[in-house]
Amino acid sequence: MNKRFMDDQYISFINTKKIQNVLKFYQSTVSLMELYEIDSRKEEEKIKIKAYDNYFDIPESYVESIPFDALSDKERLVIDKMNNFFNEQEYVYILPIFIFDESKNIPSGIYSIDFMSQNLYKYKELNKKDFKSKVFEKGFNICICYFIDLNESIFLDGEAGFINGAIQIGKIYENIEWVAKENEFHTYSEFVSQQSFAYNLGINCRTQLFIKNQFLKES
């Protein structure tokens, strides 16, 4: 069976407009002229960002702050793994949001994280009914929700920033999978409606693009 035949078979089942859309997006991510313009125009600003890019914005208002020391030993290993990963990156393109529910030490709620102060910031209560889905039925201790920070990603690398963000999420996801399984967490991911899920987390889905969730439950 030759490659041409296989391509024809795929095309018969795929909307060609979707193929064109993907190709256009891909071509936009490899524009040498755009990369040159970004590098020459904003290199100084990128250097400034690097001093802060391993830390995430603290919400303007929050319910309470929880120090990392309050985490269980196993939960702390997960957080430390993420912190070590981000410290190894030249730039961070993503935003992790944490949901705690059945944790022994951390109150149920939706949290942002700040590695500099070593605090979790609870900025919203978790109301499972708001999500109108079965996403929380299996139970969990921690759910990590991975977003691409659109503004920062585009600023750093143009359209290629989106791809870099997706790659970074894949890498940190695998890192967390590894440390979770080493410490007897059951892990899984759930399909969700991206925009409504982001909305119920209190996240602006126009500037933060939801990519994937990662549930961890102690065995």
Backbone as a chain_set.jsonl record, in Angstrom:
{"seq": "MNKRFMDDQYISFINTKKIQNVLKFYQSTVSLMELYEIDSRKEEEKIKIKAYDNYFDIPESYVESIPFDALSDKERLVIDKMNNFFNEQEYVYILPIFIFDESKNIPSGIYSIDFMSQNLYKYKELNKKDFKSKVFEKGFNICICYFIDLNESIFLDGEAGFINGAIQIGKIYENIEWVAKENEFHTYSEFVSQQSFAYNLGINCRTQLFIKNQFLKES", "coords": {"N": [[0.857, -1.196, 0.0], [0.783, 2.092, -1.003], [2.102, 5.377, -0.145], [0.725, 7.496, -1.347], [-1.8, 6.437, -1.781], [-2.667, 6.119, 0.863], [-2.718, 8.789, 1.731], [-4.785, 9.788, 0.093], [-6.888, 8.312, 1.102], [-7.1, 9.302, 3.731], [-7.802, 11.993, 3.202], [-10.321, 11.71, 2.135], [-11.852, 11.413, 4.366], [-11.451, 13.614, 5.911], [-12.12, 17.008, 6.652], [-11.106, 19.25, 4.34], [-10.729, 21.938, 4.756], [-9.986, 22.131, 7.375], [-7.471, 21.027, 7.298], [-6.169, 22.971, 5.763], [-6.358, 25.138, 7.514], [-4.733, 24.277, 9.632], [-2.277, 24.072, 8.299], [-1.849, 26.763, 7.582], [-1.609, 27.896, 10.099], [0.665, 26.542, 11.024], [2.578, 27.429, 9.18], [2.685, 30.072, 9.908], [4.038, 29.934, 12.264], [6.647, 29.495, 11.662], [7.788, 31.655, 10.486], [10.499, 33.28, 9.379], [11.083, 35.981, 9.128], [9.368, 37.149, 10.981], [10.359, 36.099, 13.377], [12.871, 37.242, 13.348], [12.181, 39.937, 13.598], [11.027, 39.943, 16.143], [13.197, 39.183, 17.739], [15.047, 41.277, 17.291], [13.651, 43.52, 18.052], [12.696, 43.195, 20.644], [14.489, 42.095, 22.397], [15.738, 43.151, 24.683], [13.558, 43.498, 26.382], [12.763, 40.857, 26.695], [14.871, 39.873, 28.166], [14.434, 41.181, 30.548], [12.035, 39.954, 31.307], [12.891, 37.39, 31.849], [13.89, 37.424, 34.402], [11.697, 37.066, 35.944], [10.18, 34.993, 35.005], [9.851, 32.432, 36.076], [7.929, 32.506, 37.952], [4.55, 33.046, 38.985], [1.698, 35.162, 38.5], [0.268, 36.573, 41.394], [-3.056, 36.41, 42.572], [-5.111, 39.365, 42.587], [-6.971, 39.535, 44.6], [-7.595, 37.232, 47.188], [-8.734, 34.3, 48.95], [-7.374, 32.929, 50.996], [-3.957, 32.263, 51.959], [-1.736, 29.54, 51.663], [0.982, 27.994, 53.059], [3.668, 26.125, 51.518], [4.643, 24.304, 53.344], [2.472, 23.235, 54.585], [1.539, 21.234, 52.998], [1.113, 17.703, 52.429], [3.705, 15.196, 52.677], [3.906, 13.759, 50.264], [2.421, 15.338, 48.494], [4.001, 17.606, 48.536], [6.275, 16.722, 47.209], [5.347, 16.601, 44.598], [4.851, 19.317, 44.048], [7.447, 20.338, 44.38], [8.747, 19.018, 42.299], [7.595, 20.247, 40.09], [8.466, 22.873, 40.493], [11.254, 22.565, 40.233], [11.365, 21.812, 37.56], [10.468, 24.161, 36.207], [12.473, 25.912, 36.944], [14.532, 25.048, 35.361], [13.943, 25.94, 32.851], [14.367, 28.172, 30.102], [12.466, 30.117, 29.4], [9.13, 30.519, 30.622], [6.095, 29.461, 29.454], [3.598, 28.918, 30.3], [0.689, 28.583, 32.484], [0.003, 27.154, 35.512], [-2.845, 26.002, 37.227], [-4.23, 25.072, 40.312], [-6.402, 22.658, 41.719], [-7.597, 21.685, 44.766], [-9.051, 19.036, 46.618], [-9.667, 16.533, 48.102], [-7.594, 16.585, 49.847], [-5.584, 16.064, 52.744], [-4.556, 18.136, 54.216], [-4.898, 20.577, 52.909], [-7.323, 23.007, 52.343], [-10.355, 22.512, 50.479], [-10.565, 23.906, 47.236], [-9.765, 26.403, 44.69], [-6.645, 27.229, 43.401], [-3.883, 29.457, 42.866], [-0.31, 29.506, 42.323], [2.773, 30.372, 43.9], [6.066, 30.164, 43.563], [8.158, 31.647, 44.539], [7.463, 32.87, 47.005], [6.685, 30.57, 48.148], [4.024, 29.732, 48.486], [0.62, 28.69, 48.253], [-2.192, 30.177, 46.766], [-5.398, 30.538, 47.55], [-7.983, 31.438, 45.594], [-10.569, 31.09, 44.922], [-13.579, 29.421, 45.806], [-14.307, 25.913, 45.516], [-16.916, 24.869, 43.714], [-18.515, 22.243, 42.735], [-20.857, 21.844, 41.337], [-21.077, 23.988, 39.632], [-19.56, 23.335, 37.432], [-20.952, 21.535, 35.913], [-20.553, 18.932, 34.88], [-19.221, 15.579, 34.754], [-16.7, 15.555, 35.646], [-15.432, 15.534, 38.118], [-16.103, 13.194, 39.376], [-14.61, 10.888, 39.995], [-13.046, 11.46, 42.149], [-10.314, 13.07, 43.853], [-7.09, 14.256, 44.972], [-5.414, 16.341, 44.136], [-5.797, 18.466, 41.358], [-4.195, 19.456, 38.532], [-4.324, 22.108, 36.37], [-3.507, 22.975, 33.19], [-2.532, 25.8, 31.461], [-1.818, 27.721, 28.525], [-0.098, 30.697, 28.567], [-1.159, 33.13, 26.754], [-0.539, 35.846, 25.987], [2.1, 36.288, 26.964], [3.44, 34.192, 25.691], [3.131, 34.763, 22.939], [4.395, 37.222, 22.87], [7.03, 36.477, 23.453], [7.756, 34.593, 21.409], [6.216, 34.935, 19.099], [3.712, 33.4, 16.976], [4.824, 30.892, 17.241], [5.173, 30.651, 19.915], [2.887, 29.511, 20.976], [3.118, 26.815, 20.228], [5.496, 26.201, 21.56], [4.596, 26.502, 24.163], [2.708, 24.402, 24.323], [4.412, 22.21, 24.015], [5.941, 22.52, 26.321], [4.018, 22.056, 28.289], [3.484, 19.356, 27.78], [5.917, 18.238, 28.57], [6.153, 18.927, 31.348], [3.904, 17.659, 32.251], [4.569, 14.93, 31.897], [6.717, 14.806, 33.672], [5.399, 15.209, 36.125], [3.712, 12.994, 36.092], [5.596, 10.965, 36.418], [6.724, 11.455, 39.026], [4.408, 11.233, 40.512], [3.542, 8.557, 40.192], [5.722, 7.283, 41.33], [5.204, 7.819, 43.933], [2.855, 6.651, 44.696], [0.464, 7.777, 43.726], [-2.579, 7.693, 41.981], [-3.116, 8.565, 38.654], [-4.884, 10.538, 36.236], [-6.546, 11.911, 33.331], [-9.127, 14.141, 32.269], [-11.587, 14.725, 29.773], [-12.823, 17.932, 28.996], [-15.054, 20.711, 28.455], [-13.376, 23.273, 27.105], [-13.598, 26.18, 27.347], [-15.748, 26.691, 29.143], [-14.836, 25.295, 31.345], [-12.498, 26.708, 31.98], [-13.676, 29.173, 32.588], [-15.144, 28.552, 34.907], [-13.081, 28.107, 36.585], [-12.311, 30.613, 37.05], [-10.711, 31.859, 35.198], [-9.502, 33.866, 32.537], [-10.403, 33.035, 29.424], [-9.553, 34.079, 27.061], [-7.021, 35.002, 27.274], [-5.633, 33.067, 28.602], [-5.079, 29.896, 27.634], [-6.69, 26.919, 27.88], [-5.273, 23.699, 28.053], [-4.823, 21.071, 29.106], [-5.77, 18.792, 31.771], [-4.721, 17.314, 34.881], [-5.231, 14.859, 37.055], [-4.622, 13.817, 40.373], [-4.653, 11.246, 42.684], [-4.324, 9.886, 45.847], [-3.33, 6.556, 46.295]], "CA": [[0.0, 0.0, 0.0], [1.695, 3.219, -1.088], [1.801, 6.578, 0.636], [-0.272, 8.306, -2.055], [-3.11, 5.846, -1.515], [-3.039, 6.427, 2.243], [-3.08, 10.205, 1.793], [-6.096, 9.935, -0.52], [-7.865, 7.739, 2.026], [-7.3, 10.257, 4.818], [-8.478, 13.187, 2.707], [-11.737, 11.396, 1.919], [-12.554, 11.462, 5.649], [-11.093, 14.838, 6.629], [-12.51, 18.296, 6.097], [-9.879, 19.858, 3.813], [-10.575, 23.277, 5.328], [-9.236, 21.979, 8.628], [-6.07, 20.838, 6.905], [-5.659, 24.28, 5.346], [-6.212, 25.964, 8.707], [-3.554, 23.821, 10.363], [-1.105, 24.444, 7.511], [-1.658, 28.204, 7.709], [-1.09, 28.165, 11.44], [2.039, 26.046, 11.088], [3.43, 28.328, 8.397], [2.856, 31.315, 10.658], [4.948, 29.715, 13.384], [8.031, 29.355, 11.199], [8.136, 32.851, 9.725], [11.826, 33.765, 9.763], [11.037, 37.431, 9.239], [8.739, 37.509, 12.24], [11.294, 35.781, 14.446], [13.923, 38.267, 13.313], [11.636, 41.172, 14.127], [10.87, 39.797, 17.587], [14.512, 39.158, 18.374], [15.715, 42.575, 17.21], [12.844, 44.578, 18.639], [12.279, 42.994, 22.024], [15.45, 41.287, 23.144], [15.947, 43.722, 26.005], [12.386, 43.207, 27.2], [12.795, 39.427, 27.011], [15.846, 39.712, 29.248], [13.762, 41.613, 31.775], [11.044, 38.956, 31.667], [13.552, 36.192, 32.345], [14.085, 37.537, 35.843], [10.452, 36.781, 36.647], [9.329, 34.051, 34.291], [9.628, 31.185, 36.791], [6.934, 32.765, 38.972], [3.252, 33.346, 38.39], [1.02, 36.287, 39.128], [-0.585, 36.333, 42.552], [-4.34, 37.085, 42.356], [-5.266, 40.639, 43.278], [-7.684, 39.217, 45.834], [-7.65, 35.796, 47.418], [-9.427, 33.915, 50.183], [-6.335, 32.645, 51.981], [-2.696, 31.733, 51.448], [-1.334, 28.317, 52.341], [2.411, 27.739, 52.8], [4.005, 24.785, 51.031], [4.892, 23.426, 54.483], [1.22, 22.594, 55.001], [1.293, 20.088, 52.129], [1.615, 16.408, 52.867], [5.021, 14.906, 52.11], [3.748, 13.34, 48.868], [1.996, 16.513, 47.728], [5.159, 18.515, 48.435], [7.15, 16.188, 46.174], [4.761, 17.005, 43.314], [5.109, 20.751, 43.892], [8.886, 20.526, 44.203], [9.092, 18.551, 40.951], [7.204, 21.302, 39.159], [9.362, 24.006, 40.7], [12.548, 22.222, 39.629], [11.197, 21.841, 36.105], [10.406, 25.542, 35.739], [13.783, 26.533, 37.147], [15.423, 24.605, 34.293], [13.486, 26.479, 31.575], [14.799, 29.534, 29.779], [11.254, 30.903, 29.56], [7.936, 29.754, 30.974], [5.002, 29.891, 28.579], [2.342, 28.332, 30.755], [0.149, 28.915, 33.802], [-0.672, 26.034, 36.173], [-3.836, 26.299, 38.261], [-4.407, 23.874, 41.134], [-7.64, 22.41, 42.453], [-7.467, 20.72, 45.856], [-10.375, 18.62, 47.067], [-9.655, 15.54, 49.173], [-6.301, 16.67, 50.513], [-5.698, 16.002, 54.205], [-4.084, 19.362, 54.861], [-5.21, 21.783, 52.139], [-8.774, 23.155, 52.178], [-10.888, 22.413, 49.117], [-10.64, 25.198, 46.569], [-8.999, 26.639, 43.461], [-5.451, 27.93, 43.851], [-2.706, 29.776, 42.067], [0.898, 29.113, 43.056], [3.921, 31.275, 43.809], [7.236, 29.445, 44.036], [9.073, 32.56, 45.214], [7.042, 32.965, 48.406], [6.351, 29.202, 48.554], [2.639, 29.744, 48.953], [-0.551, 28.497, 47.398], [-3.16, 31.237, 47.02], [-6.779, 30.142, 47.241], [-8.692, 32.629, 45.132], [-11.961, 30.773, 44.623], [-14.092, 28.168, 46.364], [-14.641, 24.892, 44.529], [-18.321, 24.457, 43.669], [-18.512, 21.261, 41.658], [-22.09, 21.977, 40.558], [-20.867, 25.01, 38.602], [-18.874, 22.772, 36.265], [-21.993, 20.848, 35.135], [-19.99, 17.772, 34.18], [-18.854, 14.483, 35.65], [-15.244, 15.583, 35.676], [-14.902, 15.325, 39.462], [-16.756, 12.028, 39.97], [-13.675, 9.848, 40.448], [-12.366, 11.889, 43.355], [-8.908, 13.423, 43.638], [-6.445, 15.128, 45.95], [-4.949, 17.516, 43.402], [-5.955, 18.541, 39.91], [-3.389, 20.524, 37.942], [-4.914, 22.552, 35.107], [-2.411, 23.608, 32.45], [-2.914, 26.828, 30.496], [-0.791, 28.497, 27.844], [-0.229, 32.142, 28.754], [-1.139, 33.57, 25.361], [0.161, 37.12, 25.8], [3.54, 36.138, 27.156], [3.966, 33.283, 24.675], [3.218, 35.486, 21.666], [5.431, 38.236, 23.031], [8.353, 35.851, 23.423], [8.108, 33.847, 20.204], [5.202, 35.004, 18.055], [2.812, 32.249, 16.962], [5.568, 29.722, 17.697], [5.034, 30.575, 21.363], [1.811, 28.567, 21.291], [3.689, 25.465, 20.116], [6.444, 26.044, 22.661], [3.81, 26.301, 25.376], [2.144, 23.052, 24.294], [5.531, 21.291, 24.274], [6.312, 22.654, 27.727], [2.992, 21.371, 29.066], [3.718, 17.922, 27.631], [7.086, 17.849, 29.362], [5.87, 18.987, 32.779], [2.911, 16.612, 32.507], [5.301, 13.671, 32.045], [7.475, 14.901, 34.922], [4.477, 15.004, 37.246], [3.305, 11.589, 36.028], [6.664, 10.134, 36.965], [6.834, 11.596, 40.478], [3.154, 10.761, 41.097], [3.551, 7.092, 40.24], [6.752, 6.885, 42.295], [4.708, 8.083, 45.281], [1.568, 5.962, 44.873], [-0.709, 8.518, 43.273], [-3.241, 7.305, 40.731], [-3.251, 9.768, 37.828], [-5.741, 10.453, 35.057], [-6.946, 13.178, 32.721], [-10.532, 14.124, 31.859], [-12.016, 15.659, 28.722], [-13.74, 18.975, 29.463], [-15.301, 21.828, 27.553], [-12.278, 24.142, 27.534], [-13.947, 27.539, 27.74], [-16.571, 26.695, 30.356], [-13.975, 24.828, 32.428], [-11.657, 27.848, 32.346], [-14.547, 30.18, 33.2], [-15.475, 28.132, 36.267], [-11.863, 28.245, 37.388], [-12.055, 32.036, 37.21], [-9.613, 32.191, 34.298], [-9.883, 34.522, 31.286], [-10.061, 32.077, 28.369], [-8.998, 34.787, 25.903], [-5.586, 35.223, 27.497], [-5.074, 31.816, 29.108], [-5.698, 28.849, 26.813], [-6.66, 25.631, 28.572], [-4.757, 22.619, 27.225], [-4.959, 19.732, 29.673], [-5.802, 18.666, 33.226], [-3.997, 16.151, 35.406], [-5.763, 14.532, 38.369], [-3.802, 12.94, 41.193], [-5.369, 10.721, 43.849], [-3.503, 8.94, 46.589], [-3.824, 5.173, 46.23]], "C": [[0.891, 1.243, 0.0], [1.179, 4.451, -0.337], [0.717, 7.41, -0.024], [-1.671, 7.772, -1.779], [-3.583, 6.205, -0.106], [-3.455, 7.883, 2.392], [-4.47, 10.442, 1.227], [-7.184, 9.406, 0.408], [-8.155, 8.695, 3.175], [-8.132, 11.445, 4.361], [-9.969, 12.94, 2.501], [-12.541, 11.472, 3.214], [-12.336, 12.775, 6.406], [-11.606, 16.06, 5.882], [-11.246, 19.037, 5.65], [-9.666, 21.278, 4.355], [-9.783, 23.213, 6.627], [-7.758, 21.778, 8.34], [-5.45, 22.175, 6.536], [-5.435, 25.191, 6.554], [-4.957, 25.596, 9.494], [-2.282, 24.225, 9.626], [-0.813, 25.945, 7.63], [-1.075, 28.553, 9.072], [0.367, 27.726, 11.54], [2.993, 26.982, 10.353], [3.682, 29.633, 9.149], [3.85, 31.155, 11.794], [6.402, 29.628, 12.95], [8.455, 30.53, 10.321], [9.474, 33.402, 10.211], [11.834, 35.274, 9.951], [10.443, 37.844, 10.583], [9.679, 37.234, 13.402], [12.412, 36.814, 14.515], [13.42, 39.561, 13.946], [11.489, 41.093, 15.642], [12.216, 39.894, 18.283], [15.15, 40.539, 18.394], [14.961, 43.659, 17.958], [12.687, 44.444, 20.15], [13.278, 42.211, 22.868], [15.675, 41.832, 24.555], [14.774, 43.423, 26.926], [12.348, 41.736, 27.599], [13.77, 39.147, 28.145], [15.218, 40.117, 30.583], [12.768, 40.556, 32.254], [11.698, 37.749, 32.317], [13.752, 36.238, 33.853], [12.852, 37.121, 36.627], [9.7, 35.573, 36.093], [9.142, 32.711, 34.973], [8.575, 31.342, 37.886], [5.66, 33.269, 38.307], [2.568, 34.449, 39.187], [0.176, 35.83, 40.319], [-1.914, 37.05, 42.306], [-4.437, 38.38, 43.151], [-6.029, 40.468, 44.587], [-7.75, 37.697, 45.98], [-8.246, 35.516, 48.79], [-8.422, 33.67, 51.3], [-5.084, 32.159, 51.283], [-2.282, 30.55, 52.309], [0.135, 28.069, 52.04], [2.64, 26.311, 52.32], [4.211, 23.801, 52.183], [3.635, 22.707, 54.958], [0.887, 21.364, 54.151], [1.767, 18.797, 52.787], [2.954, 16.147, 52.18], [4.915, 14.554, 50.628], [3.325, 14.511, 47.991], [3.157, 17.476, 47.526], [6.125, 18.03, 47.359], [6.666, 16.581, 44.78], [5.065, 18.477, 43.044], [6.586, 21.011, 43.645], [9.34, 20.085, 42.814], [8.755, 19.617, 39.921], [8.136, 22.5, 39.278], [10.721, 23.75, 40.053], [12.483, 22.27, 38.109], [11.231, 23.271, 35.591], [11.75, 26.249, 35.9], [14.776, 26.168, 36.051], [15.075, 25.222, 32.939], [14.037, 27.889, 31.345], [13.637, 30.508, 29.923], [10.111, 29.977, 29.912], [6.756, 30.325, 30.202], [3.628, 29.569, 29.166], [1.944, 28.85, 32.133], [-0.492, 27.657, 34.386], [-1.652, 26.544, 37.236], [-4.135, 24.995, 38.998], [-5.8, 23.841, 41.751], [-7.325, 21.367, 43.516], [-8.868, 20.33, 46.318], [-10.314, 17.673, 48.254], [-8.295, 15.485, 49.856], [-6.504, 16.68, 52.03], [-5.424, 17.358, 54.843], [-4.508, 20.658, 54.178], [-6.718, 21.892, 51.943], [-9.189, 23.06, 50.71], [-10.984, 23.802, 48.501], [-9.77, 25.245, 45.333], [-7.864, 27.605, 43.801], [-4.535, 28.325, 42.694], [-1.488, 29.465, 42.931], [1.985, 30.152, 42.856], [5.125, 30.568, 44.414], [8.203, 30.353, 44.801], [8.73, 32.653, 46.701], [6.729, 31.596, 49.001], [4.981, 29.158, 49.223], [1.691, 29.327, 47.84], [-1.558, 29.579, 47.774], [-4.551, 30.778, 46.578], [-7.557, 31.395, 46.857], [-10.163, 32.359, 44.825], [-12.348, 29.46, 45.305], [-14.399, 27.194, 45.22], [-16.103, 24.505, 44.689], [-18.484, 23.521, 42.473], [-19.75, 21.375, 40.771], [-21.94, 23.006, 39.433], [-20.326, 24.415, 37.312], [-19.813, 21.953, 35.377], [-21.425, 19.707, 34.279], [-19.626, 16.731, 35.224], [-17.353, 14.446, 35.905], [-14.68, 15.258, 37.059], [-15.408, 14.041, 40.118], [-15.78, 11.02, 40.575], [-12.994, 10.199, 41.767], [-10.889, 12.138, 43.094], [-8.398, 14.228, 44.817], [-6.045, 16.452, 45.306], [-5.341, 17.379, 41.94], [-5.121, 19.731, 39.44], [-3.976, 20.854, 36.575], [-3.861, 23.399, 34.376], [-2.964, 24.556, 31.386], [-1.666, 27.362, 29.802], [-1.092, 29.976, 28.071], [-0.057, 32.793, 27.386], [-0.318, 34.842, 25.164], [1.667, 36.967, 25.929], [4.156, 35.257, 26.075], [4.147, 33.985, 23.334], [4.286, 36.56, 21.734], [6.824, 37.629, 22.871], [8.712, 35.299, 22.057], [7.086, 33.942, 19.072], [4.278, 33.793, 18.13], [3.504, 30.979, 17.433], [5.496, 29.568, 19.214], [3.942, 29.617, 21.786], [2.338, 27.133, 21.258], [4.671, 25.216, 21.251], [5.726, 25.81, 23.989], [3.23, 24.905, 25.451], [3.223, 22.003, 24.579], [5.907, 21.326, 25.751], [5.294, 21.949, 28.629], [3.185, 19.858, 28.973], [4.866, 17.439, 28.498], [6.787, 17.854, 30.858], [4.829, 17.935, 33.16], [3.611, 15.273, 32.745], [6.134, 13.666, 33.326], [6.591, 14.625, 36.13], [3.958, 13.566, 37.268], [4.343, 10.707, 36.715], [6.709, 10.23, 38.485], [5.569, 11.101, 41.171], [3.155, 9.239, 41.235], [4.597, 6.567, 41.203], [6.255, 7.015, 43.733], [3.253, 7.642, 45.469], [0.358, 6.865, 44.68], [-1.268, 7.827, 42.04], [-3.468, 8.576, 39.938], [-4.173, 9.513, 36.645], [-6.054, 11.853, 34.553], [-8.381, 13.046, 32.242], [-10.782, 15.134, 30.742], [-13.004, 16.66, 29.309], [-13.986, 19.961, 28.33], [-14.358, 22.957, 27.975], [-12.732, 25.492, 28.07], [-14.774, 27.573, 29.017], [-15.757, 26.234, 31.557], [-13.093, 25.974, 32.921], [-12.478, 28.913, 33.079], [-14.841, 29.827, 34.654], [-14.264, 28.097, 37.184], [-11.531, 29.714, 37.65], [-10.924, 32.539, 36.335], [-10.162, 32.817, 33.021], [-9.441, 33.645, 30.114], [-9.593, 32.755, 27.083], [-7.493, 35.029, 26.054], [-4.874, 33.993, 28.041], [-5.811, 30.669, 28.419], [-5.561, 27.496, 27.501], [-6.235, 24.533, 27.602], [-5.055, 21.244, 27.818], [-5.101, 19.805, 31.19], [-5.127, 17.367, 33.635], [-4.47, 15.926, 36.849], [-4.831, 13.563, 39.079], [-4.597, 12.535, 42.426], [-4.498, 9.696, 44.55], [-4.131, 7.555, 46.577], [-4.134, 4.66, 47.644]], "O": [[1.682, 1.424, 0.926], [0.011, 4.545, 0.041], [-0.128, 7.977, 0.668], [-2.611, 8.54, -1.569], [-4.746, 6.551, 0.098], [-4.422, 8.189, 3.09], [-5.254, 11.201, 1.797], [-8.269, 9.98, 0.493], [-9.311, 8.882, 3.556], [-9.062, 11.858, 5.052], [-10.784, 13.847, 2.67], [-13.767, 11.583, 3.178], [-12.974, 13.011, 7.432], [-11.537, 16.139, 4.656], [-10.414, 19.407, 6.478], [-8.533, 21.757, 4.403], [-9.009, 24.117, 6.943], [-6.9, 22.297, 9.053], [-4.331, 22.479, 6.949], [-4.448, 25.925, 6.612], [-4.218, 26.464, 9.959], [-1.318, 24.67, 10.249], [0.344, 26.344, 7.764], [-0.175, 29.385, 9.189], [1.204, 28.451, 12.077], [4.08, 27.288, 10.843], [4.755, 30.226, 9.041], [4.444, 32.136, 12.242], [7.3, 29.682, 13.79], [9.373, 30.408, 9.511], [9.571, 33.927, 11.321], [12.518, 35.787, 10.837], [10.937, 38.76, 11.241], [9.785, 38.05, 14.318], [12.844, 37.209, 15.598], [14.126, 40.202, 14.725], [11.788, 42.056, 16.348], [12.363, 40.594, 19.285], [15.733, 40.936, 19.403], [15.565, 44.615, 18.444], [12.561, 45.443, 20.858], [12.934, 41.72, 23.943], [15.789, 41.063, 25.509], [14.962, 43.13, 28.106], [11.947, 41.404, 28.715], [13.521, 38.284, 28.987], [15.443, 39.477, 31.61], [12.665, 40.288, 33.451], [11.132, 37.15, 33.231], [13.78, 35.196, 34.507], [12.933, 36.852, 37.826], [8.682, 35.172, 36.658], [8.342, 31.904, 34.499], [8.35, 30.416, 38.665], [5.689, 33.839, 37.216], [2.825, 34.641, 40.376], [-0.536, 34.828, 40.247], [-1.904, 38.2, 41.867], [-3.907, 38.477, 44.258], [-5.766, 41.17, 45.564], [-7.94, 36.976, 45.001], [-8.261, 36.378, 49.669], [-8.601, 34.149, 52.419], [-5.142, 31.694, 50.144], [-2.456, 30.559, 53.528], [0.505, 27.944, 50.872], [1.893, 25.4, 52.676], [3.983, 22.602, 52.023], [3.718, 21.693, 55.651], [0.051, 20.548, 54.538], [2.697, 18.798, 53.594], [3.29, 16.816, 51.202], [5.737, 14.995, 49.824], [3.815, 14.661, 46.872], [3.283, 18.09, 46.467], [6.734, 18.847, 46.667], [7.47, 16.861, 43.89], [5.486, 18.839, 41.946], [6.938, 21.823, 42.789], [10.219, 20.709, 42.22], [9.527, 19.866, 38.995], [8.547, 23.073, 38.27], [11.272, 24.633, 39.396], [13.425, 22.712, 37.451], [11.949, 23.566, 34.636], [12.115, 27.09, 35.078], [15.75, 26.887, 35.83], [15.823, 25.052, 31.976], [14.155, 28.686, 32.276], [13.789, 31.588, 30.492], [10.114, 28.799, 29.552], [6.457, 31.516, 30.286], [2.606, 29.92, 28.576], [2.739, 29.463, 32.846], [-1.447, 27.139, 33.806], [-1.313, 27.413, 38.04], [-4.275, 23.941, 38.377], [-6.308, 24.851, 42.238], [-6.839, 20.282, 43.197], [-9.761, 21.173, 46.402], [-10.859, 17.983, 49.313], [-7.9, 14.444, 50.381], [-7.479, 17.24, 52.531], [-5.992, 17.689, 55.884], [-4.481, 21.722, 54.797], [-7.335, 20.961, 51.426], [-8.453, 23.48, 49.816], [-11.423, 24.753, 49.148], [-9.121, 24.263, 44.971], [-8.084, 28.654, 44.406], [-4.433, 27.624, 41.687], [-1.618, 29.194, 44.125], [2.108, 30.741, 41.782], [5.201, 30.391, 45.63], [8.982, 29.871, 45.624], [9.609, 32.528, 47.554], [6.53, 31.47, 50.21], [4.8, 28.642, 50.326], [1.929, 29.579, 46.658], [-1.758, 29.866, 48.955], [-4.83, 30.649, 45.386], [-7.765, 32.291, 47.675], [-10.916, 33.28, 44.507], [-11.557, 28.52, 45.374], [-14.71, 27.608, 44.103], [-16.484, 23.887, 45.683], [-18.579, 23.972, 41.332], [-19.699, 21.041, 39.587], [-22.604, 22.901, 38.402], [-20.598, 24.925, 36.226], [-19.501, 21.706, 34.212], [-21.78, 19.55, 33.111], [-19.715, 16.978, 36.427], [-16.808, 13.426, 36.327], [-13.561, 14.756, 37.161], [-15.162, 13.824, 41.305], [-16.102, 10.369, 41.568], [-12.428, 9.326, 42.426], [-10.283, 11.505, 42.229], [-9.178, 14.812, 45.569], [-6.296, 17.529, 45.846], [-5.229, 16.301, 41.357], [-5.314, 20.86, 39.889], [-4.109, 19.976, 35.723], [-3.393, 24.411, 34.897], [-3.756, 24.162, 30.53], [-0.596, 27.447, 30.404], [-2.198, 30.446, 27.802], [1.066, 32.981, 26.919], [0.516, 34.902, 24.261], [2.422, 37.464, 25.093], [5.256, 35.532, 25.596], [5.174, 33.831, 22.673], [5.006, 36.785, 20.761], [7.691, 38.215, 22.222], [9.83, 35.499, 21.581], [7.094, 33.103, 18.171], [4.078, 33.222, 19.203], [2.852, 30.082, 17.967], [5.731, 28.481, 19.741], [4.046, 28.977, 22.833], [2.042, 26.334, 22.147], [4.677, 24.136, 21.842], [6.179, 25.031, 24.828], [3.248, 24.279, 26.511], [2.98, 21.031, 25.294], [6.161, 20.286, 26.359], [5.669, 21.319, 29.618], [3.064, 19.156, 29.976], [4.798, 16.363, 29.091], [7.124, 16.902, 31.562], [4.869, 17.386, 34.261], [3.279, 14.561, 33.694], [6.244, 12.636, 33.991], [6.982, 13.899, 37.044], [3.782, 12.986, 38.34], [4.002, 9.817, 37.494], [6.73, 9.206, 39.168], [5.638, 10.602, 42.294], [2.805, 8.707, 42.288], [4.397, 5.526, 41.829], [6.81, 6.401, 44.644], [2.524, 8.193, 46.293], [-0.647, 6.735, 45.38], [-0.515, 7.421, 41.156], [-3.959, 9.565, 40.481], [-4.232, 8.401, 36.119], [-5.854, 12.845, 35.254], [-8.808, 11.959, 31.852], [-10.26, 16.249, 30.763], [-13.92, 16.277, 30.038], [-13.218, 20.031, 27.37], [-14.508, 23.531, 29.053], [-12.292, 25.907, 29.142], [-14.523, 28.405, 29.889], [-15.961, 26.724, 32.668], [-12.956, 26.188, 34.125], [-12.024, 29.482, 34.072], [-14.795, 30.69, 35.53], [-14.4, 28.063, 38.407], [-10.589, 30.024, 38.379], [-10.254, 33.516, 36.67], [-11.169, 32.356, 32.484], [-8.247, 33.526, 29.84], [-9.269, 32.071, 26.113], [-6.788, 35.236, 25.067], [-3.651, 33.889, 27.95], [-7.016, 30.494, 28.601], [-4.453, 26.991, 27.682], [-6.75, 24.434, 26.488], [-5.494, 20.345, 27.1], [-4.623, 20.746, 31.824], [-4.983, 16.444, 32.834], [-4.148, 16.706, 37.746], [-4.318, 12.618, 38.48], [-5.147, 13.385, 43.127], [-3.998, 8.757, 43.93], [-5.328, 7.406, 46.822], [-4.561, 3.517, 47.806]]}, "num_chains": 1, "name": "protein.A"}
